[in-house]
Coordinates of C-alpha atoms in Angstrom, one line a residue:
M1 CA 2.1 4.6 1.4
T2 CA 2.4 1.2 -0.4
R3 CA 5.1 -0.3 -2.4
I4 CA 3.9 -1.2 -5.9
G5 CA 3.7 -4.8 -6.9
L6 CA 5.0 -6.3 -10.0
S7 CA 1.8 -7.9 -11.2
R8 CA 0.5 -5.6 -13.8
N9 CA 3.9 -4.3 -15.0
A10 CA 5.2 -7.8 -15.2
L11 CA 2.2 -8.8 -17.3
V12 CA 2.9 -6.0 -19.8
A13 CA 6.5 -6.9 -19.9
R14 CA 5.7 -10.7 -20.4
T15 CA 3.3 -9.7 -23.2
F16 CA 6.1 -8.0 -25.0
E17 CA 8.6 -10.8 -24.2
R18 CA 6.2 -13.3 -25.8
L19 CA 5.6 -11.1 -29.0
V20 CA 9.5 -10.7 -29.4
A21 CA 9.9 -14.5 -29.0
Q22 CA 7.1 -15.2 -31.6
L23 CA 8.6 -12.7 -34.1
E24 CA 12.0 -14.1 -33.7
T25 CA 10.7 -17.6 -34.3
R26 CA 9.0 -16.4 -37.6
R27 CA 12.1 -14.5 -38.6
H28 CA 14.3 -17.6 -38.0
R29 CA 11.9 -19.7 -40.3
A30 CA 11.8 -16.9 -42.9
A31 CA 15.7 -16.9 -42.8
R32 CA 15.8 -20.6 -43.3
A33 CA 13.3 -20.4 -46.3
S34 CA 15.3 -17.5 -47.7
A35 CA 18.5 -19.7 -47.6
L36 CA 16.5 -22.5 -49.3
F37 CA 15.5 -20.0 -52.0
T38 CA 19.0 -19.0 -52.6
R39 CA 20.0 -22.6 -53.1
W40 CA 17.1 -23.2 -55.5
R41 CA 18.0 -20.1 -57.5
V42 CA 21.6 -21.3 -57.9
A43 CA 20.2 -24.8 -58.9
I44 CA 17.9 -23.4 -61.4
F45 CA 20.5 -21.1 -63.0
V46 CA 23.1 -23.9 -63.2
T47 CA 20.5 -26.5 -64.5
G48 CA 19.2 -24.0 -67.0
A49 CA 22.7 -23.1 -68.3
V50 CA 23.3 -26.8 -68.8
A51 CA 20.2 -27.5 -70.5
V52 CA 20.5 -24.6 -72.9
T53 CA 24.0 -25.5 -73.7
I54 CA 23.0 -29.2 -74.5
S55 CA 19.9 -28.1 -76.3
A56 CA 21.9 -25.7 -78.5
F57 CA 24.4 -28.5 -79.4
A58 CA 21.6 -31.0 -80.0
D59 CA 19.3 -28.8 -82.0
R60 CA 21.3 -26.1 -83.7
A61 CA 18.3 -24.9 -85.6
R62 CA 16.4 -23.9 -82.5
G63 CA 19.5 -22.9 -80.7
G64 CA 18.3 -23.8 -77.2
W65 CA 15.5 -21.3 -77.1
I66 CA 13.0 -23.5 -75.4
P67 CA 14.9 -24.5 -72.3
L68 CA 16.1 -20.8 -72.0
I69 CA 12.5 -19.4 -72.0
V70 CA 11.4 -22.2 -69.5
F71 CA 14.2 -22.0 -67.0
G72 CA 14.2 -18.2 -67.4
A73 CA 10.6 -18.0 -66.4
V74 CA 11.0 -20.4 -63.6
F75 CA 14.0 -18.4 -62.3
L76 CA 12.2 -15.1 -62.5
L77 CA 9.3 -16.7 -60.6
V78 CA 11.5 -18.0 -57.9
A79 CA 13.4 -14.7 -57.7
R80 CA 10.1 -12.8 -57.3
S81 CA 9.0 -15.1 -54.4
H82 CA 12.4 -14.6 -52.9
G83 CA 12.2 -10.9 -53.1
R84 CA 8.7 -11.0 -51.3
L85 CA 10.3 -13.3 -48.6
K86 CA 13.1 -10.7 -48.1
S87 CA 10.7 -7.9 -47.7
K88 CA 8.9 -10.0 -45.2
I89 CA 12.3 -10.5 -43.2
R90 CA 12.8 -6.8 -43.4
R91 CA 9.4 -6.2 -41.9
L92 CA 9.9 -8.8 -39.2
D93 CA 13.3 -7.1 -38.3
A94 CA 11.5 -3.8 -37.9
W95 CA 8.7 -5.4 -35.8
I96 CA 11.2 -7.0 -33.5
A97 CA 13.3 -3.8 -33.0
L98 CA 10.1 -1.9 -32.3
K99 CA 8.8 -4.5 -29.8
R100 CA 12.3 -4.6 -28.1
A101 CA 12.1 -0.9 -27.8
H102 CA 8.7 -1.3 -26.1
L103 CA 10.1 -3.9 -23.7
A104 CA 13.0 -1.6 -22.8
R105 CA 10.7 1.2 -21.9
V106 CA 8.5 -1.1 -19.7
R107 CA 11.7 -2.4 -18.0
L108 CA 13.3 1.0 -17.8
D109 CA 16.4 -0.6 -19.5
W110 CA 18.2 2.6 -20.5
S111 CA 20.8 0.6 -22.4
T112 CA 18.3 -0.4 -25.0
V113 CA 15.8 2.4 -25.0
P114 CA 16.3 4.1 -28.4
P115 CA 18.2 7.4 -28.0
A116 CA 16.4 10.7 -28.6
D117 CA 18.0 14.1 -28.7
H118 CA 16.3 16.3 -26.1
P119 CA 18.7 19.0 -25.0
A120 CA 17.6 21.2 -22.1
P121 CA 16.3 24.7 -23.1
D122 CA 18.0 27.6 -21.6
D123 CA 16.6 29.0 -18.3
H124 CA 13.6 26.7 -18.3
P125 CA 11.9 26.6 -15.0
Y126 CA 12.0 22.7 -14.5
A127 CA 13.4 20.9 -17.5
T128 CA 16.8 20.1 -16.0
D129 CA 15.6 19.8 -12.3
L130 CA 13.1 17.1 -13.0
D131 CA 15.2 15.2 -15.6
I132 CA 12.6 16.0 -18.3
T133 CA 15.5 16.3 -20.8
G134 CA 18.9 14.5 -21.0
A135 CA 20.1 11.0 -21.3
H136 CA 18.0 9.3 -18.8
S137 CA 15.1 11.6 -19.0
L138 CA 11.3 11.6 -19.2
L139 CA 11.2 12.7 -22.7
R140 CA 13.6 10.0 -24.1
W141 CA 11.6 7.4 -22.2
L142 CA 8.3 8.6 -23.8
D143 CA 9.5 9.5 -27.2
T144 CA 8.3 7.1 -30.0
T145 CA 7.9 9.8 -32.5
I146 CA 9.0 9.4 -36.1
S147 CA 9.7 13.0 -37.2
S148 CA 11.4 16.2 -35.9
T149 CA 8.0 17.9 -35.9
G150 CA 6.5 15.2 -33.6
R151 CA 9.5 15.2 -31.4
A152 CA 9.1 19.0 -31.1
E153 CA 5.4 18.7 -30.4
L154 CA 5.9 16.2 -27.7
R155 CA 8.6 18.6 -26.0
R156 CA 6.0 21.3 -26.3
W157 CA 3.3 19.2 -24.6
I158 CA 5.6 18.4 -21.7
L159 CA 7.6 21.6 -21.4
Q160 CA 5.0 24.2 -22.4
P161 CA 1.7 23.0 -21.1
D162 CA -1.4 24.8 -22.5
P163 CA -4.6 24.8 -20.6
E164 CA -6.5 26.0 -23.7
H165 CA -5.7 22.7 -25.6
F166 CA -5.7 20.4 -22.6
H167 CA -9.0 18.6 -23.2
E168 CA -8.2 18.1 -26.9
R169 CA -4.7 16.6 -26.0
R170 CA -6.1 14.3 -23.4
A171 CA -8.9 13.1 -25.7
L172 CA -6.2 12.4 -28.4
V173 CA -4.1 10.4 -25.8
R174 CA -7.1 8.3 -24.6
E175 CA -8.0 7.4 -28.1
M176 CA -4.4 6.6 -29.2
E177 CA -4.1 4.5 -26.0
R178 CA -6.7 2.1 -27.4
L179 CA -5.1 1.8 -30.9
P180 CA -1.8 -0.1 -30.4
L181 CA -1.6 -1.6 -34.0
F182 CA -2.2 2.0 -35.5
R183 CA 0.6 3.4 -33.3
D184 CA 3.1 0.8 -34.3
R185 CA 2.2 0.9 -38.1
L186 CA 2.9 4.6 -38.1
I187 CA 6.4 3.9 -36.5
L188 CA 7.1 0.9 -38.8
Q189 CA 6.2 2.8 -42.0
A190 CA 8.8 5.5 -41.1
K191 CA 11.4 3.1 -39.9
Q192 CA 11.4 1.0 -42.9
I193 CA 12.2 4.2 -45.1
S194 CA 14.6 5.8 -42.8
P195 CA 16.0 5.0 -39.4
A196 CA 16.5 8.8 -38.6
P197 CA 13.5 10.9 -37.8
L198 CA 11.8 12.5 -40.8
D199 CA 12.7 16.3 -41.1
G200 CA 9.3 18.0 -41.6
G201 CA 10.7 21.5 -40.8
R202 CA 13.2 21.2 -43.6
V203 CA 10.7 20.0 -46.1
V204 CA 8.2 22.8 -45.2
A205 CA 11.1 25.4 -45.4
A206 CA 12.2 24.2 -48.8
V207 CA 8.5 24.2 -50.2
S208 CA 7.9 27.7 -48.9
Q209 CA 11.2 29.3 -50.2
G210 CA 11.4 27.6 -53.6
R211 CA 8.4 28.7 -55.4
P212 CA 8.9 28.1 -59.3
P213 CA 8.2 31.0 -61.6
K214 CA 5.0 31.4 -63.6
L215 CA 5.2 30.2 -67.2
G216 CA 1.5 30.4 -68.2
F217 CA 2.0 33.3 -70.8
I218 CA 5.0 31.7 -72.3
L219 CA 3.3 28.3 -72.4
A220 CA 0.3 29.8 -74.4
L221 CA 2.7 31.6 -76.8
S222 CA 4.6 28.4 -77.3
L223 CA 1.4 26.5 -78.0
V224 CA 0.4 29.1 -80.7
L225 CA 3.8 28.9 -82.3
A226 CA 3.8 25.1 -82.1
A227 CA 0.4 25.0 -83.9
L228 CA 1.4 27.7 -86.4
T229 CA 4.5 25.7 -87.2
A230 CA 2.6 22.6 -87.7
T231 CA 0.0 24.4 -90.0
L232 CA 2.7 26.1 -92.1
L233 CA 4.6 23.0 -92.6
T234 CA 1.6 21.0 -93.6
A235 CA 0.7 23.8 -96.2
S236 CA 4.3 23.7 -97.5
L237 CA 4.3 20.0 -97.9
A238 CA 0.8 19.6 -99.2
A239 CA 0.3 22.9 -101.4
G240 CA 3.9 23.9 -102.0
A241 CA 3.5 27.1 -99.8
P242 CA 6.6 29.1 -99.0
G243 CA 8.6 27.7 -96.1
Y244 CA 7.4 30.2 -93.5
W245 CA 7.3 27.5 -90.9
V246 CA 10.9 27.8 -90.4
L247 CA 10.5 31.3 -89.0
S248 CA 7.8 30.2 -86.6
L249 CA 10.0 27.2 -85.6
I250 CA 13.0 29.5 -84.9
A251 CA 10.8 31.7 -82.8
Y252 CA 9.6 28.7 -80.9
G253 CA 13.0 27.4 -80.5
A254 CA 14.2 30.9 -79.2
I255 CA 11.4 30.9 -76.5
F256 CA 12.4 27.4 -75.5
W257 CA 16.1 28.3 -75.2
F258 CA 15.1 31.5 -73.1
V259 CA 13.1 29.5 -70.6
A260 CA 15.3 26.4 -70.4
P261 CA 17.1 27.5 -67.3
Q262 CA 13.7 28.1 -65.5
I263 CA 12.4 24.7 -66.7
A264 CA 15.6 23.0 -65.4
T265 CA 15.1 24.7 -62.0
A266 CA 11.5 23.6 -61.9
F267 CA 12.6 20.0 -62.7
S268 CA 15.2 19.8 -60.1
Q269 CA 12.8 21.2 -57.4
A270 CA 10.1 18.7 -58.5
V271 CA 12.7 15.8 -58.1
E272 CA 13.8 17.1 -54.7
L273 CA 10.3 17.6 -53.4
E274 CA 9.2 14.1 -54.6
A275 CA 12.1 12.6 -52.8
D276 CA 11.4 14.5 -49.6
L277 CA 7.7 13.7 -49.6
A278 CA 8.3 10.0 -50.5
P279 CA 9.0 8.9 -46.8
Y280 CA 6.0 10.9 -45.7
S281 CA 3.7 9.4 -48.3
R282 CA 3.7 6.0 -46.7
V283 CA 3.0 7.5 -43.3
F284 CA 0.2 9.7 -44.7
A285 CA -1.3 6.6 -46.3
V286 CA -1.7 4.9 -42.9
L287 CA -3.5 7.9 -41.8
E288 CA -5.7 8.1 -44.8
R289 CA -6.8 4.4 -44.8
R290 CA -8.3 4.4 -41.4
S291 CA -11.9 5.2 -40.5
Y292 CA -12.3 7.3 -37.3
R293 CA -16.0 7.0 -36.7
T294 CA -15.4 5.9 -33.1
Q295 CA -12.5 8.3 -32.4
P296 CA -13.9 11.9 -32.7
A297 CA -10.8 13.7 -31.5
L298 CA -8.7 11.8 -34.1
R299 CA -11.2 12.4 -36.8
Q300 CA -11.1 16.1 -36.1
V301 CA -7.2 16.4 -36.3
L302 CA -7.0 14.1 -39.3
E303 CA -9.7 15.8 -41.3
P304 CA -7.2 16.9 -44.1
F305 CA -6.1 13.3 -44.5
T306 CA -9.6 11.9 -44.8
S307 CA -11.5 14.5 -46.8
T308 CA -12.5 13.6 -50.4
T309 CA -10.3 16.4 -51.8
D310 CA -6.7 17.6 -51.2
R311 CA -5.5 14.3 -49.7
P312 CA -1.8 13.9 -49.4
S313 CA -1.7 10.7 -51.4
A314 CA -3.5 12.4 -54.4
A315 CA -0.9 15.2 -54.3
T316 CA 2.1 12.8 -54.1
R317 CA 0.7 10.7 -57.0
R318 CA 0.3 13.8 -59.2
L319 CA 3.7 14.8 -58.2
A320 CA 5.3 11.5 -59.2
G321 CA 3.5 11.6 -62.4
L322 CA 4.9 15.1 -63.2
V323 CA 8.5 14.0 -62.3
G324 CA 8.0 11.0 -64.6
A325 CA 7.0 13.2 -67.4
L326 CA 9.9 15.6 -66.8
N327 CA 12.2 12.7 -66.7
L328 CA 11.9 12.6 -70.6
R329 CA 14.9 15.0 -70.3
A330 CA 17.0 11.9 -69.5
N331 CA 16.6 10.8 -73.1
P332 CA 18.1 13.6 -75.2
L333 CA 16.9 12.4 -78.6
A334 CA 13.3 11.7 -77.5
H335 CA 13.3 14.8 -75.4
L336 CA 14.3 17.0 -78.5
S337 CA 11.8 15.2 -80.8
V338 CA 8.8 15.7 -78.5
N339 CA 9.6 19.2 -77.6
L340 CA 10.1 20.2 -81.3
I341 CA 6.4 19.0 -81.8
L342 CA 4.9 20.6 -78.7
P343 CA 6.2 22.4 -75.5
W344 CA 6.2 19.3 -73.4
D345 CA 8.6 20.7 -70.8
L346 CA 6.8 24.1 -70.5
F347 CA 3.4 22.3 -70.0
F348 CA 4.6 20.1 -67.3
A349 CA 6.7 22.9 -65.7
E350 CA 3.5 25.1 -65.4
R351 CA 1.6 22.0 -64.1
Y352 CA 4.3 21.6 -61.5
R353 CA 4.0 25.2 -60.5
K354 CA 0.3 24.9 -59.8
L355 CA 0.8 21.7 -57.9
H356 CA 3.6 23.2 -55.9
A357 CA 1.3 26.0 -54.9
E358 CA -1.2 23.5 -53.7
I359 CA 1.3 21.5 -51.8
A360 CA 3.0 24.6 -50.3
D361 CA -0.4 25.6 -48.9
H362 CA -1.3 22.1 -47.5
L363 CA 2.0 20.6 -46.6
P364 CA 2.5 22.7 -43.3
I365 CA -1.0 21.5 -42.2
W366 CA -0.2 17.8 -43.1
I367 CA 3.1 17.9 -41.1
E368 CA 1.6 19.8 -38.2
R369 CA -1.3 17.3 -37.9
L370 CA 1.1 14.4 -38.1
G371 CA 3.2 15.9 -35.2
R372 CA 0.2 16.2 -33.1
I373 CA -0.8 12.6 -33.6
E374 CA 2.9 11.5 -33.0
A375 CA 2.8 13.3 -29.6
A376 CA -0.4 11.7 -28.8
S377 CA 0.8 8.4 -29.9
A378 CA 3.8 8.6 -27.6
L379 CA 1.7 9.4 -24.5
G380 CA -0.9 6.9 -25.6
H381 CA 1.7 4.1 -25.7
Y382 CA 2.9 5.2 -22.2
A383 CA -0.6 5.0 -21.0
A384 CA -1.3 1.6 -22.6
T385 CA 1.8 0.1 -21.1
H386 CA 1.2 1.4 -17.6
P387 CA -2.4 0.2 -16.8
D388 CA -1.9 0.9 -13.1
F389 CA -1.5 4.7 -13.7
A390 CA -4.4 6.9 -13.4
Y391 CA -5.7 9.8 -15.4
P392 CA -5.8 12.8 -13.1
D393 CA -8.6 15.1 -12.2
L394 CA -7.2 18.4 -13.4
K395 CA -9.1 21.7 -12.8
L396 CA -8.6 24.2 -15.5
P397 CA -8.3 28.0 -14.7
T398 CA -11.7 28.5 -16.3
D399 CA -13.3 26.1 -13.9
P400 CA -15.2 28.0 -11.2
S401 CA -15.2 25.0 -8.8
A402 CA -11.3 24.8 -9.0
E403 CA -9.7 24.6 -5.5
V404 CA -6.0 25.3 -5.0
A405 CA -5.3 21.9 -3.5
L406 CA -3.0 19.0 -4.5
V407 CA -4.4 15.7 -3.3
A408 CA -2.4 12.6 -4.6
T409 CA -2.8 9.1 -3.3
S410 CA -0.3 6.3 -3.8
V411 CA 1.9 8.7 -6.0
G412 CA 5.4 7.4 -7.2
H413 CA 8.1 8.4 -9.6
P414 CA 7.3 6.9 -13.0
L415 CA 11.0 6.5 -14.0
L416 CA 11.8 4.4 -11.1
P417 CA 11.6 0.5 -11.5
P418 CA 8.3 -0.9 -10.0
E419 CA 10.1 -3.3 -7.8
T420 CA 11.9 -0.4 -6.0
R421 CA 9.4 2.3 -6.4
V422 CA 7.6 3.5 -3.2
R423 CA 4.3 5.3 -3.5
N424 CA 3.2 7.9 -0.9
D425 CA 0.0 9.9 -0.1
F426 CA 0.3 13.6 -0.1
T427 CA -2.1 16.4 0.3
L428 CA -1.5 20.2 0.2
K429 CA -4.7 22.5 0.5
G430 CA -5.2 26.2 0.2
L431 CA -3.5 29.0 -1.6
G432 CA -0.1 29.7 0.1
A433 CA 0.0 26.2 1.5
L434 CA 3.6 25.0 1.9
S435 CA 5.3 21.8 3.2
I436 CA 8.8 21.8 4.8
V437 CA 10.3 18.5 4.2
T438 CA 13.2 17.3 6.4
G439 CA 15.3 14.1 6.5
S440 CA 18.9 12.9 6.1
N441 CA 20.8 12.6 2.8
M442 CA 19.5 9.7 0.5
S443 CA 16.3 9.5 2.6
G444 CA 14.1 10.4 -0.4
K445 CA 13.5 14.2 -0.1
S446 CA 14.7 15.1 -3.7
T447 CA 13.1 12.1 -5.2
F448 CA 9.7 12.9 -3.7
L449 CA 9.9 16.5 -4.9
R450 CA 10.8 15.2 -8.4
T451 CA 7.9 12.7 -8.1
L452 CA 5.4 15.4 -7.7
G453 CA 6.9 17.7 -10.4
V454 CA 7.1 14.9 -13.0
N455 CA 3.6 13.7 -12.4
L456 CA 2.2 17.4 -12.7
C457 CA 4.0 17.5 -16.1
L458 CA 2.5 14.4 -17.2
A459 CA -0.9 15.5 -15.9
E460 CA -0.9 18.8 -17.7
A461 CA 0.2 17.1 -20.9
G462 CA -3.0 15.0 -20.9
A463 CA -1.4 11.8 -19.8
P464 CA -1.9 9.5 -16.9
V465 CA 0.2 9.9 -13.7
C466 CA 1.9 7.4 -11.5
A467 CA -0.6 7.5 -8.8
A468 CA -3.9 5.7 -7.7
S469 CA -5.5 9.2 -7.9
W470 CA -4.5 12.8 -8.4
T471 CA -6.6 16.0 -8.1
S472 CA -5.0 19.5 -8.6
P473 CA -5.6 22.8 -10.2
W474 CA -3.7 23.9 -13.4
M475 CA -0.5 25.2 -12.0
R476 CA 2.7 26.9 -13.2
L477 CA 5.6 24.6 -12.3
V478 CA 8.8 26.3 -11.1
C479 CA 11.6 24.3 -9.5
C480 CA 14.9 25.1 -7.6
I481 CA 16.3 21.5 -7.3
R482 CA 19.4 21.2 -9.6
V483 CA 21.2 24.5 -9.7
D484 CA 24.7 24.7 -11.2
D485 CA 27.3 27.4 -11.2
S486 CA 28.3 28.9 -14.6
L487 CA 32.0 29.7 -15.2
D488 CA 31.1 31.3 -18.6
A489 CA 28.7 33.7 -16.9
G490 CA 30.7 34.2 -13.9
L491 CA 28.2 32.9 -11.4
S492 CA 29.1 31.1 -8.3
Y493 CA 26.6 28.3 -7.1
F494 CA 25.0 30.5 -4.4
Y495 CA 24.5 33.4 -6.7
A496 CA 23.0 31.1 -9.4
E497 CA 20.7 29.7 -6.7
V498 CA 19.7 33.2 -5.6
K499 CA 18.8 34.2 -9.3
R500 CA 16.7 31.0 -9.6
L501 CA 14.8 31.6 -6.3
K502 CA 14.2 35.3 -7.3
Y503 CA 12.7 34.1 -10.5
L504 CA 10.5 31.7 -8.5
L505 CA 9.3 34.3 -6.0
D506 CA 8.5 36.8 -8.9
A507 CA 6.4 34.1 -10.6
A508 CA 4.7 33.3 -7.3
R509 CA 3.8 37.0 -6.7
N510 CA 2.2 37.3 -10.1
T511 CA -1.6 37.0 -9.4
N512 CA -2.6 37.3 -13.1
G513 CA -1.9 33.6 -13.8
P514 CA -2.7 30.3 -12.3
P515 CA -1.0 29.5 -9.0
V516 CA 2.7 28.4 -8.9
F517 CA 3.6 24.9 -7.8
F518 CA 7.1 25.3 -6.4
L519 CA 9.6 22.7 -5.6
I520 CA 12.8 23.9 -3.7
D521 CA 15.5 21.3 -2.7
E522 CA 18.0 22.2 0.2
I523 CA 17.1 25.9 0.2
F524 CA 20.2 28.3 0.2
R525 CA 22.6 25.3 0.5
G526 CA 25.4 27.7 -1.0
T527 CA 25.9 29.7 2.1
N528 CA 26.7 29.4 5.9
N529 CA 24.3 28.0 8.5
R530 CA 23.3 31.2 10.2
E531 CA 22.6 33.2 7.0
R532 CA 20.8 30.2 5.4
L533 CA 18.5 29.8 8.3
I534 CA 17.7 33.6 8.4
G535 CA 17.3 33.7 4.6
S536 CA 15.2 30.6 4.5
R537 CA 12.8 31.8 7.2
H538 CA 12.0 35.0 5.4
Y539 CA 11.8 33.3 2.0
V540 CA 9.3 30.7 3.2
R541 CA 7.1 33.3 4.8
A542 CA 7.1 35.2 1.6
L543 CA 6.0 32.1 -0.5
A544 CA 3.3 31.4 2.2
A545 CA 1.8 34.8 1.4
A546 CA 2.1 34.4 -2.5
N547 CA 0.0 33.0 -5.3
A548 CA 1.6 29.6 -4.8
I549 CA 1.7 26.2 -3.1
G550 CA 4.6 23.8 -2.9
L551 CA 7.3 22.0 -1.0
V552 CA 10.8 23.2 0.5
S553 CA 13.2 20.5 1.7
T554 CA 15.9 21.4 4.1
H555 CA 18.4 19.9 6.6
D556 CA 17.8 22.9 9.0
L557 CA 15.6 21.5 11.7
E558 CA 15.2 25.1 13.0
L559 CA 13.2 25.9 10.0
V560 CA 10.4 23.6 10.9
K561 CA 9.4 25.9 13.8
L562 CA 7.7 28.1 11.1
E563 CA 5.0 25.6 11.2
G564 CA 3.7 27.2 14.4
E565 CA 3.6 30.7 12.9
S566 CA 1.0 30.0 10.2
H567 CA -1.8 27.3 9.4
R568 CA -0.5 27.4 5.8
I569 CA 2.9 25.8 6.8
S570 CA 3.2 22.1 7.5
T571 CA 6.1 19.7 7.9
H572 CA 6.7 16.3 6.6
H573 CA 9.9 14.1 6.9
F574 CA 11.6 10.9 5.8
R575 CA 13.3 8.5 8.2
E576 CA 16.3 6.2 8.0
T577 CA 17.8 3.4 10.3
V578 CA 21.4 3.1 11.1
D579 CA 22.6 -0.2 12.8
E580 CA 25.3 -2.6 12.7
R581 CA 24.0 -3.9 9.2
G582 CA 24.3 -0.4 7.7
L583 CA 22.0 2.5 6.6
S584 CA 18.5 1.7 5.3
F585 CA 15.6 3.7 4.2
D586 CA 12.0 3.0 3.7
Y587 CA 11.3 6.2 1.7
R588 CA 8.0 6.8 3.2
L589 CA 6.7 10.2 3.9
R590 CA 5.5 11.0 7.3
P591 CA 4.0 14.0 8.9
G592 CA 5.9 16.3 11.2
P593 CA 9.5 17.2 11.5
C594 CA 12.3 14.5 11.3
P595 CA 12.9 13.2 14.8
T596 CA 16.3 11.7 14.2
T597 CA 19.7 12.6 12.8
N598 CA 22.3 10.2 11.4
A599 CA 25.2 12.3 10.0
L600 CA 27.5 11.5 13.0
K601 CA 26.6 7.8 12.9
I602 CA 27.4 7.6 9.2
M603 CA 30.7 9.4 9.7
A604 CA 31.6 7.1 12.6
R605 CA 30.8 4.0 10.5
E606 CA 33.2 5.2 7.8
G607 CA 36.0 5.8 10.2
L608 CA 35.9 9.5 10.4
P609 CA 36.8 11.2 13.6
V610 CA 33.5 12.2 15.6
P611 CA 32.9 13.2 19.2
K612 CA 31.7 10.6 21.7
E613 CA 28.0 10.2 22.1
S614 CA 28.1 12.0 25.4
D615 CA 30.0 14.9 23.9
A616 CA 28.0 15.2 20.7
P617 CA 26.0 18.4 20.4

């Protein structure tokens, strides 16, 4: 029940502010040096041109060659140094942009948090209710991924938690949390190549579908014909034998003409594949260069990048060499001359087919493992920049000691600024345990429900939670907080809410899976008071008897009377204060039903007609 201080969060923010300031200072110095280099290049060029001209007129025999060589060498040296400096400036720009993005996430400055496309999946049980997706969403806040595969993996960890891989994911997050430079290098290598996310799915699909044809038999036949042509030609020139070499050359040329379209297809595929893998090769190189002796979880995931054989860098180098060899086609005269002597194109096209088969087998693994590391890196960065958040004690379904109980101390919403975030303690014990939360509008009911839901998402993804401590079993999260009517489907708000509540109750009655953790905000708000109260009573009783625990918020103070019916049902409330200064809330959760109401006071303050206090019901 304490309000978070600014100390640790402010310390992280100040660290990033200092880093940005230092990088901007270095960038400013580099820019001044670049401008000086530009002036020097102009001066060297002009001076050299004058010196060459004067030397040419003074010594016509040598024609100014000496100053041309000297000034040309100096100019090239300065230009090379200038190029290196420009590369350094580009790297500094990337570092500054990255650190500013980190600072924006710490400050929750949505105007500068990098955009990330995370549309809400259809009929998801909590994605929209908890703002997991959308413009100001948890996924956008967390997303530091560099590829579409990594982004999809992060979504999967948050929206489709899997108890089978929980320990592996949390181990990865913990290890990535301690590797800030490694996390940043992954992002920088990708951003220097392309500001847009790398499209791993498209690359894998292209490699899987575009398998080049086999040319082994035709290559062997062409080699035989090439050798026969050379032998017959030598015999004809040396011993005056008949010119049978012409026949073998014609056959050789016919075969080449026959397979030319297939070779052209293989060449175009090789060029496209090399271009697609070029952005990934630099990222893969970061993964290959590290030693993971002290990070066993990372070592296991990145085994394809660190094994002595089948490394991505080796495959990409071989592919670049094949593309370079096939690029001989760009010079028609050399291309024709070489292929007349030996089947150059056929040889490298067949080598490309074999390499393509290897890459097609390994590329999906490389892309998938990189996506896993990206998701762990995003959550590791979140953990590293929020040192006051705690890793939860989460009991898996296979744990025989797992108790159906949620115990959270000092829990708050991670997407609220630390200076306004209020933390509360909350406990809910026993299967069927249910808390009815009351309070006026804006008092904090909906935010508290979302607080518990978002933290459960983070916990089951393997990340820390915004709490001093958190203990819970593995639960299936289902919400009914934000329900919208649908004109396309012909659904009113009330009917859409009924369908969602039916889905929730069916899930809660399913005893084959883990218990359901439900969050319901303003139950049956779409109907009249009498029927809302009747329906709410029966629905709450059904939930209390199901394989579930959770919270239901309501304005109906009559509903809290259910607490006396069952030991499983408890009540909590949020309070507010209305006085001459206005309406104020402390957002602190208290036990029991709400003892005050403020609707008529708020209406009166805003000038609406209300009954006198003595006549009020």
